[in-house]
XYZ file of C-alpha atoms in Angstrom:
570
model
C 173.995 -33.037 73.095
C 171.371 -31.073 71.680
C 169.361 -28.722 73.689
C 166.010 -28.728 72.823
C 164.044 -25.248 71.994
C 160.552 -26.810 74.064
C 160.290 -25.091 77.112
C 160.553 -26.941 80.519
C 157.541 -27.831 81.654
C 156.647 -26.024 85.430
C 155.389 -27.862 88.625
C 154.065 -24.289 89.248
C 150.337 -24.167 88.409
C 150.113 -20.391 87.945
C 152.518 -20.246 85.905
C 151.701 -18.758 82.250
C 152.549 -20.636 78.784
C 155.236 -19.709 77.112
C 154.228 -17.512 73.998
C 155.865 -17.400 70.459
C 157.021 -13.434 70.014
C 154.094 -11.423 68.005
C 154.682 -10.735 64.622
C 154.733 -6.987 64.099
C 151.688 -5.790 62.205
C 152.098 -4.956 58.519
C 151.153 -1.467 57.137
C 148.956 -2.640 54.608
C 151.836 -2.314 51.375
C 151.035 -4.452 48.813
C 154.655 -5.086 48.046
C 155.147 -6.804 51.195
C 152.202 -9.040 50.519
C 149.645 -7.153 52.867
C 147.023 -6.426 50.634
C 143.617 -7.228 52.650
C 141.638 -4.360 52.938
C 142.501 -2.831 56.708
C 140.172 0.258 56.687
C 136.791 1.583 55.301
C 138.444 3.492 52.459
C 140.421 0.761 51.018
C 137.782 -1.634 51.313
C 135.530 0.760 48.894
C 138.484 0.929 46.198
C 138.735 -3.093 46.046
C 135.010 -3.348 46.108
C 134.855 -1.305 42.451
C 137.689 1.120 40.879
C 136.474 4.266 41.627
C 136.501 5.466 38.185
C 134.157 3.186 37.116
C 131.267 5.357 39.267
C 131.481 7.407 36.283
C 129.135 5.619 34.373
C 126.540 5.107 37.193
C 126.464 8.811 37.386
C 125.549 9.018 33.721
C 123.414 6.596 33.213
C 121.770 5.934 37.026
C 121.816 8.896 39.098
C 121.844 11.660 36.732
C 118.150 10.091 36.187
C 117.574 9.664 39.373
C 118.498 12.260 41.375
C 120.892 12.290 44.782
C 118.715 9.412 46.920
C 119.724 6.958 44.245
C 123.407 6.958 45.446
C 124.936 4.364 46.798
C 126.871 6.026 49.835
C 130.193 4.530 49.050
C 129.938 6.418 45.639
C 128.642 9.559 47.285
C 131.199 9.766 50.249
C 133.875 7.575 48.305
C 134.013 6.649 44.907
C 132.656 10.065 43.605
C 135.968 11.987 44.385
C 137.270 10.321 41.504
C 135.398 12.772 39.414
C 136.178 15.639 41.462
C 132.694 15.620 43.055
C 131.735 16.389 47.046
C 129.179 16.811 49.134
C 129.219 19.946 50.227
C 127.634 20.893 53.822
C 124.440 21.721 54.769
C 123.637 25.599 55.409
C 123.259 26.481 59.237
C 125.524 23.689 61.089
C 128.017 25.143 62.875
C 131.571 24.306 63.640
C 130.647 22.919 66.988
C 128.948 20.096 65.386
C 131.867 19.514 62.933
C 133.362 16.411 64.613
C 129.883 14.870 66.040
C 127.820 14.675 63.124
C 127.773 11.774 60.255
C 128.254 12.375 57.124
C 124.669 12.015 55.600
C 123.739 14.708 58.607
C 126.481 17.135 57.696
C 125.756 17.054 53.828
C 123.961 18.573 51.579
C 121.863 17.625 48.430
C 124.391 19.565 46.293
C 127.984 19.230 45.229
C 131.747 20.751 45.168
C 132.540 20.347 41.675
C 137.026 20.452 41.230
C 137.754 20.988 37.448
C 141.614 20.094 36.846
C 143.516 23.058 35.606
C 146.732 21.469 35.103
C 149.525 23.985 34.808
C 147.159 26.452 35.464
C 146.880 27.150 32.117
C 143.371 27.982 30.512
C 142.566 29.157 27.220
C 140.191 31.949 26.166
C 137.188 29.035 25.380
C 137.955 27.071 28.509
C 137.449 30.489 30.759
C 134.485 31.047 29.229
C 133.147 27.253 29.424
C 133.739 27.370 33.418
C 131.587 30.831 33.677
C 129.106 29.488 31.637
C 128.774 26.606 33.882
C 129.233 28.502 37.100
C 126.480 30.738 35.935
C 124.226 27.980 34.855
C 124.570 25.169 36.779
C 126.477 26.280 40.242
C 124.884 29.807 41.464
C 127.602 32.071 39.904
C 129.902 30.185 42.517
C 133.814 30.055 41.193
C 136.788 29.823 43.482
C 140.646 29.597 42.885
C 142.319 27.296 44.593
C 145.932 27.051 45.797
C 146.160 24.508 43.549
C 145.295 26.093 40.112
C 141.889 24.545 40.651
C 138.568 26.222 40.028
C 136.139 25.102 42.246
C 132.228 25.217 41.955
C 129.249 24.857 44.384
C 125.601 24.039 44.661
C 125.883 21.598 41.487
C 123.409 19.029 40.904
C 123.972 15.468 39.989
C 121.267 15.969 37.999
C 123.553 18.193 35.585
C 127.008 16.650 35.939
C 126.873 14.570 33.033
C 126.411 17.985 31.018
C 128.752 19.968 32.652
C 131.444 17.043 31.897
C 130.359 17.106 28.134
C 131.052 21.201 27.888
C 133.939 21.135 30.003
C 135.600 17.752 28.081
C 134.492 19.796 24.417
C 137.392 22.189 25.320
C 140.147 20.171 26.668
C 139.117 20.538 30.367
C 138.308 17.489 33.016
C 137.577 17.017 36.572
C 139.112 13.135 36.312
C 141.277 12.763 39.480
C 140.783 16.057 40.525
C 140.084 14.235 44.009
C 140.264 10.797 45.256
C 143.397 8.598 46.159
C 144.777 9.518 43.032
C 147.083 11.705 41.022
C 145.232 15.060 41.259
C 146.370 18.434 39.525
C 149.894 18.985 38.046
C 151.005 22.335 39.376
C 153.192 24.269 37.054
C 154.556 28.002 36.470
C 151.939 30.258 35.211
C 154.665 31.701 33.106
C 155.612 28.144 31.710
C 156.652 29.400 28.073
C 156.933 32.442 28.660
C 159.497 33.668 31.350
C 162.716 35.402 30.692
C 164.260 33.235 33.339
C 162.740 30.192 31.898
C 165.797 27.743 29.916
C 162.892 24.736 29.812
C 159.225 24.816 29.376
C 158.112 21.572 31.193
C 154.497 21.515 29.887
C 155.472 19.251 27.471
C 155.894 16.978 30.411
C 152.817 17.747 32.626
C 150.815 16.963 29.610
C 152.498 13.851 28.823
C 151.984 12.800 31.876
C 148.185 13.692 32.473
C 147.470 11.879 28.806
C 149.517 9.099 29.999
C 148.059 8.456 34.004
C 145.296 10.496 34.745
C 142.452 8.073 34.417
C 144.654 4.874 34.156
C 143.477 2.436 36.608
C 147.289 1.197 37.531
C 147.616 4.437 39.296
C 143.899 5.037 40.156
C 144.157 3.546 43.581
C 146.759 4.743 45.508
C 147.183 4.998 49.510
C 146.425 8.492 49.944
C 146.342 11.248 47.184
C 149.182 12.211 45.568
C 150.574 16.134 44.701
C 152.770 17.076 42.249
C 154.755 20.397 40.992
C 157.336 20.550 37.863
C 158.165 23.958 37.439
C 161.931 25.508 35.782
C 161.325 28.337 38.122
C 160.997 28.610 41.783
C 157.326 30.074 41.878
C 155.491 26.996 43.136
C 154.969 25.877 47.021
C 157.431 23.037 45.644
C 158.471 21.639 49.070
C 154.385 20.696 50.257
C 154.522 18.456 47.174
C 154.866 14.587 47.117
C 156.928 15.309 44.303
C 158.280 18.171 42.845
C 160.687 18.917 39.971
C 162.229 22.036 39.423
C 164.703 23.703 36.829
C 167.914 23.390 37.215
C 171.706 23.757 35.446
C 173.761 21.089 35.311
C 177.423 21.896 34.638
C 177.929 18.888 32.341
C 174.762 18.002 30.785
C 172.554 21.478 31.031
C 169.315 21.901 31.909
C 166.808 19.524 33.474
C 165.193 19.162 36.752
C 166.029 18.237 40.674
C 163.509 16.173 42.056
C 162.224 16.529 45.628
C 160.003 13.962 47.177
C 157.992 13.590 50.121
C 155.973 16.722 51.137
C 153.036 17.454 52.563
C 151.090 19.485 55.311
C 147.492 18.825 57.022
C 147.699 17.860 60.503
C 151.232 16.057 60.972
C 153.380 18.577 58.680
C 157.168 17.701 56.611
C 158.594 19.340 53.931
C 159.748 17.741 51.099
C 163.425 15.965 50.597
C 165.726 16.302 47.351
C 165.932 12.722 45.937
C 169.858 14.379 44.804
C 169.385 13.613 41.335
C 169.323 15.487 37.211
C 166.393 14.541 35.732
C 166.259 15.702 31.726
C 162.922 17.300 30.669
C 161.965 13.586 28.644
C 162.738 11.474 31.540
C 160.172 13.677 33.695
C 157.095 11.498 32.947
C 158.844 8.173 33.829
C 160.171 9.853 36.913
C 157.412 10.753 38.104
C 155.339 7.336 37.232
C 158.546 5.605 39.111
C 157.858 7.621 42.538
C 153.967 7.324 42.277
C 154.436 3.258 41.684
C 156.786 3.631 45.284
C 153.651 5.063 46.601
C 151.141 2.730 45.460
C 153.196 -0.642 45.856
C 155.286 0.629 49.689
C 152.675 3.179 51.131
C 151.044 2.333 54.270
C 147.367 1.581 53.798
C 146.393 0.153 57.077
C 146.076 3.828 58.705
C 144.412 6.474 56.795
C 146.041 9.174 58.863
C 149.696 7.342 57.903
C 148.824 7.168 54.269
C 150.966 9.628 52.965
C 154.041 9.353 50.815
C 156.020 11.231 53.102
C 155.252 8.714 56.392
C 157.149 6.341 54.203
C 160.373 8.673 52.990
C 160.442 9.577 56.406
C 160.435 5.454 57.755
C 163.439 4.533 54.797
C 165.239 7.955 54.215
C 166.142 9.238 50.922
C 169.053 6.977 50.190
C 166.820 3.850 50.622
C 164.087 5.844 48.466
C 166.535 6.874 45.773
C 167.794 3.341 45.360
C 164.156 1.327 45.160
C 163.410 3.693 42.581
C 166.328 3.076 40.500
C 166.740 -0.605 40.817
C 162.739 -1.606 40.948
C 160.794 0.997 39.235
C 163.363 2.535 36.255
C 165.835 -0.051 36.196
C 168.620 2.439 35.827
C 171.143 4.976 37.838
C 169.780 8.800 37.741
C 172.172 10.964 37.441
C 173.429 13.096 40.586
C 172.645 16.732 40.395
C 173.206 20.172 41.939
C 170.775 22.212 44.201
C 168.628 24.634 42.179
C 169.670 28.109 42.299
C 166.568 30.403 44.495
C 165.841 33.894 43.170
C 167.012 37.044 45.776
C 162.975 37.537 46.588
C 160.578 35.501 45.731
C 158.190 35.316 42.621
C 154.160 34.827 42.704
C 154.372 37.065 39.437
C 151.511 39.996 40.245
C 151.567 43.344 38.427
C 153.289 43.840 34.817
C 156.283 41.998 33.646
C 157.792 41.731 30.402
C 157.576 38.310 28.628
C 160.890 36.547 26.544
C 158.769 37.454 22.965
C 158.558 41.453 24.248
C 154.986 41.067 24.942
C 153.688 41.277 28.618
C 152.030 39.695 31.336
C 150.288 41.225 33.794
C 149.081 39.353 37.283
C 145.630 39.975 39.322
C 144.248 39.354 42.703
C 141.224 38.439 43.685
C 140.463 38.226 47.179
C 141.749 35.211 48.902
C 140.572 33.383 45.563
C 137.071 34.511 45.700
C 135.629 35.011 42.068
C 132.240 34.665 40.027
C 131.126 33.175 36.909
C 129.930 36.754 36.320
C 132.894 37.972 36.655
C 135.255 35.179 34.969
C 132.956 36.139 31.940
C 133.693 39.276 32.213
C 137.419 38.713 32.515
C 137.165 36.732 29.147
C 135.719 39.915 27.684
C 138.835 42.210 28.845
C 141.205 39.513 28.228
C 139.710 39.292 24.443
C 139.615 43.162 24.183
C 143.872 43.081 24.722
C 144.601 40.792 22.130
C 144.879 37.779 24.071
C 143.580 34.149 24.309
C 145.874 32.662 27.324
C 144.944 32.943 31.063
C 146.924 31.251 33.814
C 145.996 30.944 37.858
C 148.788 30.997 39.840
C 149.342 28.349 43.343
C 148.665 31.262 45.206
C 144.882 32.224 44.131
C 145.588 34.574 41.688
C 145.408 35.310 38.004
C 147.352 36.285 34.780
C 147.454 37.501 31.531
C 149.708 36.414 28.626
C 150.221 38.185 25.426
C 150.008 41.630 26.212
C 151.646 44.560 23.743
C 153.376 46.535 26.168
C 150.959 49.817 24.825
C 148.009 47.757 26.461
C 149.324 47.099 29.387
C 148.084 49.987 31.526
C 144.440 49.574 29.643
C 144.283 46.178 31.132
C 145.466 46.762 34.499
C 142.771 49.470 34.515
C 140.346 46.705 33.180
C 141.047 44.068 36.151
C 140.374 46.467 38.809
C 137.039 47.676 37.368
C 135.591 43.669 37.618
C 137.621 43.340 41.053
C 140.938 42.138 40.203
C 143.925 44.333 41.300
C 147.143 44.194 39.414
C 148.661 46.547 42.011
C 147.108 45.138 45.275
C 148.206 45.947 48.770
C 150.430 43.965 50.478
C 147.682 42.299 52.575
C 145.590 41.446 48.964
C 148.180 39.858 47.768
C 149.407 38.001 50.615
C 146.200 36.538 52.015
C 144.632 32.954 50.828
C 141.761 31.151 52.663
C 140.655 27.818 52.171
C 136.789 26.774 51.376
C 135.900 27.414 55.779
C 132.274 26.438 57.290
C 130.402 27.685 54.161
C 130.734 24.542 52.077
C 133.185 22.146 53.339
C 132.073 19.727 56.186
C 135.448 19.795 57.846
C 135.479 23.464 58.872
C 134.896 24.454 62.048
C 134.767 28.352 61.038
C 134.065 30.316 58.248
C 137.309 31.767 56.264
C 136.565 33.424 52.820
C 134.418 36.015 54.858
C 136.807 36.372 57.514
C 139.887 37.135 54.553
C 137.991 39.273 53.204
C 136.944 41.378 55.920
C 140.916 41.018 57.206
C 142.196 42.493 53.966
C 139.577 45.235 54.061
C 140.110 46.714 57.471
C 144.163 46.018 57.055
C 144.036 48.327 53.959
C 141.653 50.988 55.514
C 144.185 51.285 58.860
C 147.885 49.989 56.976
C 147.486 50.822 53.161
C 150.841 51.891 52.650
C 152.469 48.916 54.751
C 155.532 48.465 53.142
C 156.577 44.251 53.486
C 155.586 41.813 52.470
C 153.794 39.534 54.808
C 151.726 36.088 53.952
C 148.201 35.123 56.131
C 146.835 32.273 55.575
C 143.499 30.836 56.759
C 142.081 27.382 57.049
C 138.674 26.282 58.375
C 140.342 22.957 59.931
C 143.570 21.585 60.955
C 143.888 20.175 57.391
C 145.831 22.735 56.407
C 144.511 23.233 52.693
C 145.760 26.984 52.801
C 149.318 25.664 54.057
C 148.781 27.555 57.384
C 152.368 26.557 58.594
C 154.423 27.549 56.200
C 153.043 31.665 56.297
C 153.919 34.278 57.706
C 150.485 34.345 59.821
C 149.075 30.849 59.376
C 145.598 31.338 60.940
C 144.058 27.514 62.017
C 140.086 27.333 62.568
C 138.850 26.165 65.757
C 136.151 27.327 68.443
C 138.023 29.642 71.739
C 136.505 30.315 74.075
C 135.195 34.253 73.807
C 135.201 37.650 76.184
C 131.934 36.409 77.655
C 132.980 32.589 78.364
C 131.112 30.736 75.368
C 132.884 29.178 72.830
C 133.075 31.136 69.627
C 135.079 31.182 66.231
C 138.544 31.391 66.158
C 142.056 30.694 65.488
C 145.294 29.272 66.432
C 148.087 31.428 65.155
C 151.362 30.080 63.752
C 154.046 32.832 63.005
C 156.959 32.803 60.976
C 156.714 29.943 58.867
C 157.469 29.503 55.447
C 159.613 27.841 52.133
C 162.421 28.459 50.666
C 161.423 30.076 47.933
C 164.553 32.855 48.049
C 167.815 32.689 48.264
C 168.722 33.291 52.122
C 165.005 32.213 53.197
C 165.085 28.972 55.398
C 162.275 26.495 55.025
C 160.052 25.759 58.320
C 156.910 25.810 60.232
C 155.418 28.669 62.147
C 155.663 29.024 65.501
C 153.256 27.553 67.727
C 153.284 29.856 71.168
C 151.036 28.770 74.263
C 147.837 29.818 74.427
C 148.539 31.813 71.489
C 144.845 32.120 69.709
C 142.149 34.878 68.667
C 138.845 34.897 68.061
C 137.694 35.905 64.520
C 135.930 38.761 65.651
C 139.026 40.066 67.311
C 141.659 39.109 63.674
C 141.890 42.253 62.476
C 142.996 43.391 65.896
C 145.539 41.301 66.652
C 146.773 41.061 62.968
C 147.282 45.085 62.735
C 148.589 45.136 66.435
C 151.475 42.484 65.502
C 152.135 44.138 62.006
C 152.623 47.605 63.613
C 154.838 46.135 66.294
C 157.132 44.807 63.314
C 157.530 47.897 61.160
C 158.237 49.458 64.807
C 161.013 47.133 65.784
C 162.538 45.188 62.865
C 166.120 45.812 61.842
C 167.033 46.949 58.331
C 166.038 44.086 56.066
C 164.922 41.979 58.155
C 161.711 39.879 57.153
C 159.112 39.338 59.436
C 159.670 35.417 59.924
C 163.150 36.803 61.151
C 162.334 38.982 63.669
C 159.335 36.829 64.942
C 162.187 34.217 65.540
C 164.197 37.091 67.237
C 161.503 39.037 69.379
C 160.075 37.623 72.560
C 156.800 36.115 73.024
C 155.118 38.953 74.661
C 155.633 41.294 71.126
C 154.006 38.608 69.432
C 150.400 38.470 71.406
């Protein structure tokens, strides 16, 4: 006899209905079939692509000025362009998280231009300190990722500053947004001894192919890549990353790591296990970005990422959509890459494959001028050479030097404020955009790095190691704070006098495997562990003294902040 599934029915009047089980909530992926709009930001990207704000800026608000915006193009759709708000003068960090948007912002904008590779030609320096000079207050910052950033630009003027920027190969397209933004690549792409492959032939191929195509113009989150042959790019905070490798049967290509990515819930990156040759790279790439946009979770904003998903399947699943639904076709397996004995960010003088030479500069923490990138096109001009390249790391280089010049142009650099033979604390320290423009900071940075690096080289000039600070305005984590040395995270503690003040958490020992023996990880977080800003320099010279006074031979300072106990490290 069959038993039937209705339920039978109770004499007991209290008793509750039976209820079907709830279907689990989707996570918004459009390959599953969820593709209603579940949150603010995705409901502005169905509403209109946002690359098609583009023309409203040119031919509506240009005119019109910044109250003609619609406020899903100013907050939304106008990161497409690489355009911001930036924040109003005099608000600080307290108000960070309680203010709206419109109250935070100012009338003026963050302008990204896309610097992919980080490669920039003679013309294209000087077209970005024209504009700086012109049009954004001789503002000009290097980012960590080959970026140049610009502040105080009007709408007014963007449609100009796209026309001389777009005259010499340069764009801001995607340099924000859901979206593809900047290729990172090896400043010394073309150039290296140690290089067997230039990939530039594949970051361009794939900016000219989907930068600015609308099948990969709305994605779930954005989307950061890195193809380098050599090891000299944070490769392992990417969403996808190729770089260079040997194989012993079909020679050089390119291991693929997917997955990466920092901000507030931090995992490094996963090798996909496969040989990728240089002219599969583009299709690669497109395959892993299609993942993204078809599997990613939309529903959240803060799950959005690429690697919430790797992290859900694992890599085998990951590997095997990829092959079977987006390239229809088994990669080849592959071998690890081989990491240098120290690791490479390329400062100083070094001898290029053609006998020529490059020679590296640092700003500090990224901090430059249209003044003085005009300036810098001068020098670079005055050595014979036409080829400039910014480094993941907010520095700069120059290619093509005769060996006989090289001494000239270090001299050069440091007489407009770029050191070829910096300190260890110049050359280790980044900072992030902090309270002065960005309306996510809760403290300033750029100021505070610089002030850092001044006192550390007035009481430790001749430190001897090599030692990576890093500081962010937010928990975002633009600077990579966990993966430094000394990852410094902005927030208000509470000061000597009991009021709440700017400061920092401190992460220590953190970094990527960038060298062989060096093992990928985040700092560590201790208890309680923070500093005001005032107090930085302090604390920072107190904790680098303590390691020259008790490390062992060779040991690196993420080592022996693993080995010490907590008390050395406060």
């Amino acid at each position: 006899m069959a038993v039937s599934s209705i339920p039978a029915r109770s004499d007991d009047p209290t008793a509750r209905p039976t209820r079907a089980p709830r279907r689990p909530r989707g996570e918004g992926q459009w390959a599953l079939g969820h593709r209603e709009p579940l949150n603010p930001n995705e409901r502005t990207k169905k509403d209109d692509n946002p690359l098609n704000v583009r023309a409203r800026i040119e031919n509506i608000y240009a005119h019109r000025g910044f109250a003609s915006i619609d406020p899903a193009d100013l907050r939304g759709r106008f990161r497409w362009w690489g355009l911001y708000t930036q924040r109003k003068a005099g608000i600080d960090g307290g108000r960070t998280a309680v203010l709206e948007p419109h109250e935070l912002e100012d009338e003026f904008f963050m302008l990204r231009v896309r610097v992919d590779g980080g490669q920039l030609s003679l013309a294209q320096l000087r077209t970005i300190a024209g504009i700086s000079e012109e049009f954004a207050r001789g503002t000009a910052d290097i980012t960590d990722r080959q970026n140049i950033q610009l502040h105080w630009v009007r709408v007014e003027d963007v449609p100009e500053i796209w026309r001389r920027l777009e005259s010499v190969g340069l764009q801001t397209t995607e340099a924000c947004g859901d979206c593809p933004r900047i290729v990172l690549g090896s400043p010394v792409a073309g150039v290296a001894e140690a290089e067997a492959i230039d990939p530039t032939p594949a970051i361009d191929e794939i900016v000219r192919r989907y930068v600015g195509d609308p099948q990969y113009s709305n994605l779930p989150r954005k989307f950061k890549s890195s193809i380098s042959w050599l090891v000299d790019t944070p490769y392992e905070a990417n969403d996808i990353a190729f770089l260079g490798v040997d194989h012993p049967e079909h020679g050089p290509g390119f291991d693929v790591w997917v997955g990466g990515g920092l901000s507030t819930n931090p995992m490094l990156a996963q090798r996909l296990g496969v040989w990728v040759p240089l002219a599969e790279v583009p299709d690669v790439w497109a395959g892993v970005v299609g993942i993204f946009r078809d599997y990613g979770y939309r529903r959240l904003r803060h799950r959005a990422r690429l690697k919430f998903l790797l992290a859900d399947w694992g890599i085998e699943r990951f590997r095997e959509v990829l092959e079977k639904e987006y390239l229809g076709r088994t990669l080849l397996d592959g071998p690890a890459p081989q990491l240098p004995d120290k690791p490479v960010d390329h400062i100083g003088v070094h001898r290029q494959r053609d006998g020529r030479h490059y020679v590296g500069g640092a700003p500090v923490v990224g901090r430059v001028s249209g003044g003085q990138l005009a300036k810098l096109a001068d020098v670079v001009q005055a050595h014979g050479s036409d080829r400039v390249r910014l480094t993941p790391y907010q520095k700069l280089l120059v290619l093509d030097v005769a060996p006989e010049r090289t001494e000239s142009l270090v001299g050069a650099l440091r007489e407009i404020g770029l050191e070829a033979r910096p300190s260890a604390w110049r050359r280790g320290t980044m900072a992030c955009t902090g309270i002065e423009y960005c309306k996510l900071a809760i403290v300033e940075t750029k100021a505070r790095g610089e002030e850092l690096v001044a006192r550390l080289e007035e009481r430790l000039r001749d430190f001897d190691a090599d030692i990576s600070i890093h500081l962010n305005g937010c928990p975002n984590a633009c600077a990579r704070t966990q993966v430094a040395d000394i990852g410094l995270k902005g927030q208000l503690v509470v000061g000597p006098d009991g009021r709440q003040v700017e400061g920092f958490q401190v992460h220590l020992g953190g970094g990527l495997g960038m060298a062989a023996g060096q093992t990928s990880g985040f700092g560590r977080k201790l208890r309680g562990l923070k500093t005001t800003a005032e107090e930085l320099p302090e604390y920072v010279e107190r904790l680098a003294r303590r390691y020259l006074a008790g490390r062992h031979e060779g040991e690196a300072f993420a080592q022996w902040v693993i080995r010490v106990d907590e008390e050395e490290l406060r």
